[in-house]
Amino acid sequence: MNGVTDVKARERAATPGGQPPGRRSFAGRGLLVPALVLLALAVILALIGWAVAERHAADVRGESEAALLAIQKVQSDEIARWYADEKSDTLLLAGAASVVAPLEEYLAGGARGPVPGDLDAVLELYRSGHDVAAVAVYDERLRLIVESPGRRTPEPGAERRRVLAARALGEDAIVFSGAYLAEDGSVGMDFAAPVRDRAGRDVLGVLLVHLDAEDVLYPVLAEWPSSLQAGQTELAAVQGDQVVSVGPALEEGPGPLTMSRPLSDPDLPVAMAARGATGVAEGVDDQGRPVLAALGRVPETPWYLVVSQELAVIEEPIRERALFTLGGVVGTIVLAGVVLLLYWRSREIGERKATERRLEELAADLERRVRERTDELRAANAELEAFSYSVSHDLRAPLRALDGFSLALVEDYGNILDGQAADYLGRIRGASQRMGLLIDDLLMLSRVTRRDMTWEESDLSALARGIGLELAAEEPGREVAFTVTPDLTVEGDRHLLDVLLRNLLGNAWKFTSRTQGARVEVGVEDHAGTRAFFVRDNGAGFDPRHADKLFTPFQRLHGDDEFPGIGIGLATVQRIVRRHGGRVWAEGETGKGATVWFTLGSRRDVE
Amino acid sequence: MEQRVILLVEDNDDDVELTLRALRRNRVANTVDVVRDGQEALDYLFGAGAYAERDVRRLPDLVLLDLKLPKLGGLEVLERLRADPRTRRLPVVVLTSSNVENDLARSYDLGANSYIRKPVDFAQFTEAVHQLGLYWLVLNEAPPFGD
């Protein structure tokens, strides 16, 4: 049929891949896939974020290194140029005629009296023009000839200057003192150059130029040709196994030349530089802060220049950027999660809707199938109805013919039939009539089962009394004491209940036909809270051992010669009681009567 | 006494014979016309087919109608008779083996005047035929015919 094929096709379509709908779990299968996708996405995003941050860090670091190197180079060059300038200026002054001539003259004159040629004025002019702290001239034996600015008393540091001058004489070349901490607390530097005579042969003395680092050196370092913020420049020199800071003064900590650190310090950038390292290195500064530093020696000078920047400062933008990237990654992952969750939810809702739709379709199918079955049942019932009709009509006609023509024989030819022939014809008639009754009862039984129930309030007492009157009228000669308990009202199909009582009372009438003082009683008793109706007689009764066979169709406990019947009455009774949701049973004893009990349910019990 | 005519609509030979026997024994009818199916019954009553020569103004006094008939069923015949003004008042007694409730109800709904179930016991059957013949042909005042 159409409906059935449809259902099967849909069932096949509803389970792609052979997965039965009932076996999949929404939570298990539904969550796993999005969770895995999200995890993979998170890993990929994290890797990308990490790579971006790493790249950025490398970029920033590279930029910082380049900047530090550039600054170091520029400043280093500046200092070297300054140094070279200062040195050549000193040499120029030492060879200048305005210095040599008066000195030569003065020495030739026995080094007495005033120095001729206004040498002090020349020196003063040079000093003021060259940002020089002091200029002095010594003779060969290191006696101070003249100095600017002039002083009366020997000033502190005179000895140190004499030593430098002696070095210049000894080396016969210009020498540099390096930076030192002067007695007045300033940072000083001295150049000492031999002064020769005008012929350039004999050394006359020594010219000494004293410089204050604050005036000439630190300004060079203070120039910071970069946007690199808060960086630090340190000029350092080696003193024995120590590294000494030349300047400029640090913002915090001791001043220049007061702080010395071991040359062997592995992490200190200036120590690394002093050990000959160049380029960029990571180290730890005096304050213990990790720094990135550009290292190098300042050419021509005894100094090392270190330009450093705190790693924390360098890495600040990296951290910011990394945080930003991290935020982006996390945000994207969360967003992806939310999107996936929403997608999953919508899919789950979709699946649930699909399931509901499937259920609805199945319900509709079921309904249709029920309808079809109902139709089929109705058709079968109609067929049975037709069959019953045919049976009732067509089976009875031949019986009637048998009976009728047998009687006709007796009536028309009775004079030529002997007693036995008449007896045979009587038997034919009896059999025909019994079979007629049998057909009637069979039809009754089948009708009782198929009849549509009509539930209504019915009075068993009234029905029983009516039937009793009919039975009494059928056999006027009999005396039966018939009692009915009044007002036995029940809910049930009145027609079926009538059939029920008709069968029970008919039996009672029949089985008391040989009893003197026959009694038939209809009543009710309480059985465990349920009303149990009964029909009782004092007739032939039955053998209680066969009580279970009473309600089987065609099962008889009495011979036909005793009590005629076909054994279908109690089967009919049982069917009627069942259709009312009740129970039926019988009690009895041979020769002492029988009682048939029945209960009736309500419409609720049946539907 | 004028002629009493009964139309017996019955297809079963045995039943025809038994019915005729019962009617004979009761001597209620002078004439019993027998037709074998529903169509023949209509032809008889409306003067068609084999009965085209029949004077349709002469209606039977009583129709004994079986329900289970070849060609046209008894209920259909009844319906047609009641639909036609000429036969609307014709006394029709359903005489059948069926005691199916539905047949009973339908017969009365369609205007049957009586419903007799043929008992198997011929003695009872004879008694029933006697009763109905007595009632419908003797006691009952026939309806006026024609409009």
CSV table of C-alpha atoms in Angstrom, one decimal, chain A residues 18 146 177 205 209 244 246 277 298 304 363 384 389 399 410 438 449 460 465 484 524 550 553:
chain,number,residue,atom,x,y,z
A,18,GLY,CA,23.0,4.0,8.6
A,146,VAL,CA,104.2,81.3,33.6
A,177,SER,CA,96.8,62.7,31.4
A,205,GLY,CA,110.3,73.5,28.2
A,209,VAL,CA,97.0,72.7,29.0
A,244,VAL,CA,86.6,53.8,36.3
A,246,VAL,CA,85.0,59.1,33.4
A,277,ALA,CA,84.3,43.8,23.4
A,298,VAL,CA,87.0,55.6,21.6
A,304,TYR,CA,85.8,53.3,26.3
A,363,ALA,CA,2.7,10.2,14.4
A,384,LEU,CA,-18.4,-10.9,8.6
A,389,TYR,CA,-26.4,-12.5,7.0
A,399,LEU,CA,-33.7,-26.5,7.3
A,410,VAL,CA,-46.6,-36.9,7.9
A,438,LEU,CA,-27.8,-23.5,16.7
A,449,THR,CA,-19.0,-9.4,20.1
A,460,LEU,CA,-31.4,-5.1,35.6
A,465,ARG,CA,-38.8,-9.3,35.5
A,484,VAL,CA,-35.8,-10.3,41.8
A,524,VAL,CA,-26.7,-8.7,44.3
A,550,LEU,CA,-18.9,-23.8,31.6
A,553,PRO,CA,-18.6,-22.4,23.5
